Every structure is written in structure tokens, then in C-alpha cells.
Short mmCIF file of C-alpha atoms and ligand atoms in Angstrom, two decimals:
data_model
loop_
_atom_site.label_atom_id
_atom_site.label_comp_id
_atom_site.label_asym_id
_atom_site.label_seq_id
_atom_site.Cartn_x
_atom_site.Cartn_y
_atom_site.Cartn_z
CA UNK W 1 32.34 165.77 138.77
CA UNK W 2 28.87 165.15 140.15
CA UNK W 3 28.04 165.98 143.72
CA UNK W 4 26.27 162.65 144.01
CA UNK W 5 26.00 159.69 141.72
CA UNK W 6 23.40 156.90 141.96
CA UNK W 7 24.00 153.71 140.03
CA UNK W 8 21.56 150.84 139.70
CA UNK W 9 19.85 151.81 142.94
CA UNK W 10 17.01 149.54 143.97
CA UNK W 11 14.88 149.46 147.07
CA UNK W 12 12.63 146.63 148.13
CA UNK W 13 11.01 146.97 151.54
CA UNK W 14 10.49 144.04 153.91
CA UNK W 15 6.80 144.29 152.99
CA UNK W 16 7.77 143.14 149.50
CA UNK W 17 7.08 146.54 147.90
CA UNK W 18 9.66 147.51 145.33
CA UNK W 19 9.97 151.30 145.55
CA UNK W 20 12.93 151.63 143.18
CA UNK W 21 13.87 149.23 140.43
CA UNK W 22 17.19 150.54 139.18
CA UNK W 23 17.82 154.29 139.35
CA UNK W 24 20.82 155.93 137.67
CA UNK W 25 21.18 159.61 138.45
CA UNK W 26 23.99 162.17 138.64
CA UNK W 27 23.36 165.48 140.38
CA UNK W 28 25.77 168.35 139.73
CA UNK W 29 26.85 170.75 142.47
CA UNK W 30 24.58 173.79 142.55
CA UNK W 31 21.99 172.18 140.35
CA UNK W 32 18.25 172.63 140.89
CA UNK W 33 16.76 169.29 139.95
CA UNK W 34 13.20 168.04 140.30
CA UNK W 35 12.00 164.49 140.71
CA UNK W 36 8.57 164.40 139.09
CA UNK W 37 6.13 161.54 139.19
CA UNK W 38 2.87 160.22 140.62
CA UNK W 39 2.40 159.24 144.26
CA UNK W 40 4.16 156.05 145.17
CA UNK W 41 6.74 156.11 142.35
CA UNK W 42 9.63 156.30 144.80
CA UNK W 43 10.50 160.02 144.84
CA UNK W 44 10.65 160.27 148.63
CA UNK W 45 12.69 157.11 148.80
CA UNK W 46 15.35 158.69 146.56
CA UNK W 47 15.36 161.80 148.76
CA UNK W 48 15.61 159.76 151.96
CA UNK W 49 18.54 157.87 150.50
CA UNK W 50 20.33 161.12 149.65
CA UNK W 51 19.75 162.25 153.24
CA UNK W 52 21.17 158.97 154.55
CA UNK W 53 17.82 158.04 156.08
CA UNK W 54 17.49 154.89 153.97
CA UNK W 55 19.95 152.56 152.30
CA UNK W 56 19.64 151.03 148.83
CA UNK W 57 18.86 147.32 148.67
CA UNK W 58 21.33 147.09 145.79
CA UNK W 59 23.31 149.63 143.81
CA UNK W 60 25.58 152.46 144.93
CA UNK W 61 25.38 156.08 146.01
CA UNK W 62 28.70 157.91 145.69
CA UNK W 63 29.62 161.43 146.78
CA UNK W 64 32.80 162.02 144.77
CA UNK W 65 33.38 165.52 146.18
CA UNK W 66 32.85 164.71 149.85
CA UNK W 67 34.43 162.72 152.61
CA UNK W 68 32.15 159.85 153.57
CA UNK W 69 31.93 157.99 156.85
CA UNK W 70 31.83 154.22 157.30
CA UNK W 71 28.12 154.12 156.53
CA UNK W 72 28.66 156.06 153.28
CA UNK W 73 27.26 159.34 154.59
CA UNK W 74 28.91 162.46 153.22
CA UNK W 75 30.29 165.23 155.43
CA UNK W 76 28.02 167.77 153.71
CA UNK W 77 25.44 169.89 155.46
CA UNK W 78 22.06 168.83 154.16
CA UNK W 79 18.67 170.19 155.10
CA UNK W 80 15.31 168.55 154.58
CA UNK W 81 12.01 170.38 154.06
CA UNK W 82 8.81 168.35 154.23
CA UNK W 83 5.29 169.09 153.07
CA UNK W 84 4.20 169.58 156.66
CA UNK W 85 6.02 172.50 158.21
CA UNK W 86 6.51 170.29 161.32
CA UNK W 87 6.92 173.21 163.72
CA UNK W 88 6.86 172.71 167.49
CA UNK W 89 3.59 174.41 168.50
CA UNK W 90 4.86 175.24 172.01
CA UNK W 91 7.88 177.17 170.73
CA UNK W 92 8.10 180.59 169.18
CA UNK W 93 9.22 181.02 165.57
CA UNK W 94 12.73 181.86 166.81
CA UNK W 95 12.90 178.72 168.98
CA UNK W 96 11.73 176.60 166.05
CA UNK W 97 14.41 178.01 163.77
CA UNK W 98 16.97 177.57 166.56
CA UNK W 99 16.42 173.77 166.73
CA UNK W 100 19.06 172.58 164.22
CA UNK W 101 21.65 174.99 165.64
CA UNK W 102 20.77 173.84 169.15
CA UNK W 103 21.47 170.27 168.04
CA UNK W 104 24.91 171.54 167.00
CA UNK W 105 25.43 172.93 170.48
CA UNK W 106 24.70 176.64 169.89
CA UNK W 107 22.95 178.54 172.65
CA UNK W 108 19.99 180.74 171.74
CA UNK W 109 22.11 183.79 172.51
CA UNK W 110 24.86 182.68 170.12
CA UNK W 111 22.39 181.55 167.47
CA UNK W 112 20.09 184.56 167.58
CA UNK W 113 21.82 186.68 164.90
CA UNK W 114 21.71 183.77 162.48
CA UNK W 115 18.07 183.05 163.35
CA UNK W 116 17.11 186.66 162.70
CA UNK W 117 19.04 186.65 159.44
CA UNK W 118 17.30 183.43 158.33
CA UNK W 119 13.89 184.93 159.14
CA UNK W 120 14.78 188.05 157.15
CA UNK W 121 15.74 185.84 154.20
CA UNK W 122 12.25 184.31 154.10
CA UNK W 123 10.42 187.60 154.64
CA UNK W 124 9.48 186.97 158.27
CA UNK W 125 11.72 189.55 159.93
CA UNK W 126 9.08 190.70 162.42
CA UNK W 127 7.85 187.27 163.47
CA UNK W 128 10.58 185.84 165.74
CA UNK W 129 8.36 185.93 168.82
CA UNK W 130 5.16 184.73 167.15
CA UNK W 131 3.80 181.23 167.74
CA UNK W 132 3.09 178.82 164.86
CA UNK W 133 -0.68 178.94 165.53
CA UNK W 134 -0.64 182.66 164.73
CA UNK W 135 0.77 182.06 161.24
CA UNK W 136 -0.85 181.18 157.92
CA UNK W 137 0.11 178.01 156.07
CA UNK W 138 2.44 179.95 153.80
CA UNK W 139 4.15 181.64 156.71
CA UNK W 140 4.61 178.31 158.53
CA UNK W 141 6.32 176.96 155.43
CA UNK W 142 8.54 180.05 155.41
CA UNK W 143 9.56 179.26 159.00
CA UNK W 144 10.30 175.72 157.92
CA UNK W 145 12.54 177.04 155.13
CA UNK W 146 14.26 179.40 157.57
CA UNK W 147 14.94 176.45 159.87
CA UNK W 148 16.41 174.56 156.92
CA UNK W 149 18.65 177.38 155.72
CA UNK W 150 19.89 178.57 159.14
CA UNK W 151 22.51 175.79 159.13
CA UNK W 152 23.88 177.10 155.80
CA UNK W 153 23.41 173.79 154.00
CA UNK W 154 25.08 172.76 150.77
CA UNK W 155 22.21 170.50 149.77
CA UNK W 156 18.52 171.30 150.17
CA UNK W 157 16.24 168.28 149.96
CA UNK W 158 12.60 169.26 149.53
CA UNK W 159 9.76 166.75 149.57
CA UNK W 160 6.64 168.34 148.05
CA UNK W 161 7.14 171.34 150.33
CA UNK W 162 4.37 173.51 148.88
CA UNK W 163 1.84 170.84 147.93
CA UNK W 164 -0.59 171.76 150.72
CA UNK W 165 -0.64 175.49 149.93
CA UNK W 166 -3.04 177.44 147.75
CA UNK W 167 -1.85 178.33 144.25
CA UNK W 168 -1.03 181.98 144.93
CA UNK W 169 0.94 181.28 148.10
CA UNK W 170 2.66 178.42 146.35
CA UNK W 171 3.73 180.61 143.48
CA UNK W 172 5.11 183.24 145.88
CA UNK W 173 7.10 180.56 147.66
CA UNK W 174 8.35 179.17 144.35
CA UNK W 175 9.70 182.60 143.43
CA UNK W 176 11.25 183.10 146.86
CA UNK W 177 12.85 179.67 146.71
CA UNK W 178 14.42 180.51 143.34
CA UNK W 179 15.77 183.76 144.79
CA UNK W 180 17.27 181.89 147.76
CA UNK W 181 18.78 179.23 145.51
CA UNK W 182 20.43 181.95 143.42
CA UNK W 183 21.69 183.65 146.58
CA UNK W 184 23.09 180.60 148.34
CA UNK W 185 24.05 178.29 145.48
CA UNK W 186 22.43 175.26 147.08
CA UNK W 187 22.09 171.98 145.30
CA UNK W 188 18.31 171.57 145.42
CA UNK W 189 16.57 168.25 144.94
CA UNK W 190 12.88 169.05 144.73
CA UNK W 191 10.24 166.35 144.79
CA UNK W 192 6.88 167.22 143.28
CA UNK W 193 3.99 165.72 141.37
CA UNK W 194 3.26 169.06 139.69
CA UNK W 195 4.54 169.26 136.13
CA UNK W 196 4.23 173.03 136.22
CA UNK W 197 6.22 173.39 139.42
CA UNK W 198 8.96 171.05 138.21
CA UNK W 199 9.41 172.88 134.92
CA UNK W 200 9.05 176.34 136.47
CA UNK W 201 11.63 175.78 139.18
CA UNK W 202 14.26 173.43 137.96
CA UNK W 203 17.10 173.25 135.51
CA UNK W 204 16.47 169.56 135.01
CA UNK W 205 13.41 167.40 135.56
CA UNK W 206 13.73 163.68 136.13
CA UNK W 207 10.45 161.96 135.31
CA UNK W 208 9.75 158.84 137.32
CA UNK W 209 7.40 156.03 136.32
CA UNK W 210 4.83 154.76 138.80
CA UNK W 211 5.79 151.18 138.09
CA UNK W 212 8.35 149.79 138.43
CA UNK W 213 9.96 152.76 140.23
CA UNK W 214 12.56 154.02 137.84
CA UNK W 215 13.51 157.23 136.08
CA UNK W 216 12.01 157.11 132.61
CA UNK W 217 13.33 160.38 131.22
CA UNK W 218 15.33 163.47 132.02
CA UNK W 219 14.36 166.85 130.63
CA UNK W 220 16.87 169.66 130.47
CA UNK W 221 14.56 172.60 131.13
CA UNK W 222 17.11 175.33 130.40
CA UNK W 223 17.72 173.91 126.94
CA UNK W 224 14.03 173.33 126.33
CA UNK W 225 13.29 177.03 126.80
CA UNK W 226 12.24 178.95 123.74
CA UNK W 227 15.07 180.99 122.24
CA UNK W 228 14.29 184.30 120.53
P1 ADP J 301 6.55 158.89 146.43
O1 ADP J 301 7.40 159.79 147.25
O2 ADP J 301 6.85 158.97 144.97
O3 ADP J 301 5.08 159.08 146.69
P2 ADP J 301 7.64 156.79 148.10
O4 ADP J 301 9.10 156.82 147.86
O5 ADP J 301 7.14 157.43 149.34
O6 ADP J 301 6.89 157.37 146.83
O7 ADP J 301 7.14 155.28 148.12
C1 ADP J 301 7.39 154.37 147.04
C2 ADP J 301 6.70 153.04 147.34
O8 ADP J 301 7.34 152.43 148.46
C3 ADP J 301 5.24 153.17 147.69
O9 ADP J 301 4.56 152.03 147.19
C4 ADP J 301 5.26 153.15 149.21
O10 ADP J 301 4.04 152.67 149.72
C5 ADP J 301 6.41 152.21 149.51
N1 ADP J 301 7.09 152.52 150.78
C6 ADP J 301 7.69 153.68 151.12
N2 ADP J 301 8.25 153.60 152.34
C7 ADP J 301 7.98 152.35 152.78
C8 ADP J 301 8.29 151.63 153.98
N3 ADP J 301 9.01 152.20 154.97
N4 ADP J 301 7.87 150.36 154.09
C9 ADP J 301 7.17 149.78 153.10
N5 ADP J 301 6.85 150.39 151.93
C10 ADP J 301 7.24 151.65 151.78
P1 ADP J 302 -0.69 182.79 152.98
O1 ADP J 302 -0.92 183.16 151.55
O2 ADP J 302 -0.74 181.31 153.25
O3 ADP J 302 -1.65 183.50 153.88
P2 ADP J 302 1.76 184.40 152.97
O4 ADP J 302 3.18 184.00 153.21
O5 ADP J 302 1.46 184.86 151.60
O6 ADP J 302 0.84 183.17 153.41
O7 ADP J 302 1.41 185.52 154.00
C1 ADP J 302 0.12 185.64 154.55
C2 ADP J 302 -0.16 187.04 154.97
O8 ADP J 302 0.83 187.46 155.90
C3 ADP J 302 -0.14 187.99 153.81
O9 ADP J 302 -1.20 188.89 153.93
C4 ADP J 302 1.18 188.67 153.92
O10 ADP J 302 1.10 190.02 153.47
C5 ADP J 302 1.45 188.63 155.41
N1 ADP J 302 2.88 188.52 155.60
C6 ADP J 302 3.68 187.54 155.18
N2 ADP J 302 4.95 187.80 155.51
C7 ADP J 302 4.91 188.99 156.15
C8 ADP J 302 5.91 189.83 156.72
N3 ADP J 302 7.20 189.51 156.71
N4 ADP J 302 5.55 190.96 157.31
C9 ADP J 302 4.26 191.29 157.35
N5 ADP J 302 3.27 190.58 156.83
C10 ADP J 302 3.59 189.44 156.22
#
């Protein structure tokens, strides 16, 4: 059974823009899937819908494995990583990573072991007391990933997380993300406009058309790999 199932999902904004014109998509638990397509094709809109931050105009989003509330939101822990690391500049790395646990009512003292563990997982063990301004772009993104994983999510929603980074940093983060995915068994939905990144990272690539905002093909990357 899929973790989530989208059927005939459309989205037309009040501005008249149609972002999605009928999306059918099943995502399996533990799958690493990419949504690939040019800017404006509706990738972020799909991600926002999965996060419960936007509702379809028509169509359905079902979570067959989860309990859903009245608004259709599943009782699954989901984390979102954006292209901008969106760190609070006035807080240390540890305080930034604390934020989602703080929202769940954990004190810094109670959260600290998990914060340190999360920072270790992203290779920033020594940086708990640093401030964002002291970090490179790649390290800020690592903090952002630590903040996303500290809640031990089931689903990791990533919206072009590495698009602003240089190629070498990006490739390091790609490899670290794969290692984390293998470690934690997240379901990752990764939005990108890089063909290379989509194919390198994911088990399945859903290619989206710019107009009229629909999935035009799905590529099973694992099966496409050359066999000796
Ligand atoms: P992508 O992530 O592929 O770049 P988006 O999902 O962000 O695409 O946007 C798809 C289309 O919907 C674009 O034309 C965008 O301008 C439009 N759009 C996105 N969000 C809104 C909004 N809140 N109001 C109006 N139009 C929007
Ligand atoms: P970028 O490539 O954007 O500068 P990186 O994540 O590759 O970002 O790290 C930048 C620099 O910080 C590199 O020189 C790297 O060796 C160093 N660095 C990154 N993580 C650590 C760490 N955990 N401990 C010490 N140095 C680190």
C-alpha cells in the first residue's frame, strides 16, 4: 500500500493560474522520489499539498497507512527543507536545531542530547555554539537538515534544498543525504530542476511538464541502471 496517493489533483489559484492540471501519483513508504521539472511547473505546490500547507482545488490525497484528521492531514511526522536554510541569525546552531522540538514542548536541556546527535549526523558535531553567520552555505544547509531530522520524521519533503550551493558542496550534500536516507528509512520527496541530481539521488523520477502542470512520465531509476 502506498504511503500517499494523489488522484486527479488540480490546483488553480485565485489569480487564475493553474499550477496543477490533474496529477496522479503514488509514493511508497521509504521511497526516494524526485519531482523534476522546470520552474513554475507545480513541483512546490505538490510538496506543499503533501505537507498540508495547501489543498487541492479538485482531486484527492489519501494516506492509506495513517490516521488523518478532519482536514485530511495525516498523523505522520513530516519535515520540510527549503532552498534557503532559513536559520534564525540571532540563535546559535543548537538553538536553531532546537526549534521544532521546542514547538513540541521540549526544553533545551531535555532536547540537547537529540540536538547534538542530529548535528553529529550531518557532520557538524563541533558547531553547536556557532552562529549562522560563521558558517558557509553548505554548513548552513547541514544545520537546516539537522533541524529537519531532529524530530525523527517519517517523511522528508525537500524543495530544491541544494540549488543555491556550488557543485562540489552540492555533491557532498547529495552523498550525505543518501547516507541519512539509508540510515533512517525516510520517505523522501525531493524537488529539483536538475536532471543529474534527480537521477543520482532517487529511485524514481517523476517528470513534470511546464504546461499544463502535470506529470508527463515516471522513470524507475533503479531499473534503468546498467546491469553487468
Ligand atoms: P515550481 O515549484 O515547479 O517552480 P510552483 O508550484 O511554485 O512551481 O508554482 C506553479 C505555478 O503556480 C507557477 O505559475 C506559480 O507562479 C503559481 N503559484 C504558486 N503559488 C501561488 C500562489 N500562492 N498564488 C498564485 N500563484 C501561485
Ligand atoms: P562549503 O563547501 O559551502 O564551504 P562544507 O559543508 O563543505 O561547505 O564545509 C565548508 C568547510 O567547513 C570545509 O572546509 C569543511 O572542511 C569545513 N567543515 C565542514 N564540516 C565540518 C566539521 N564538522 N568539522 C570541521 N570542519 C568542517
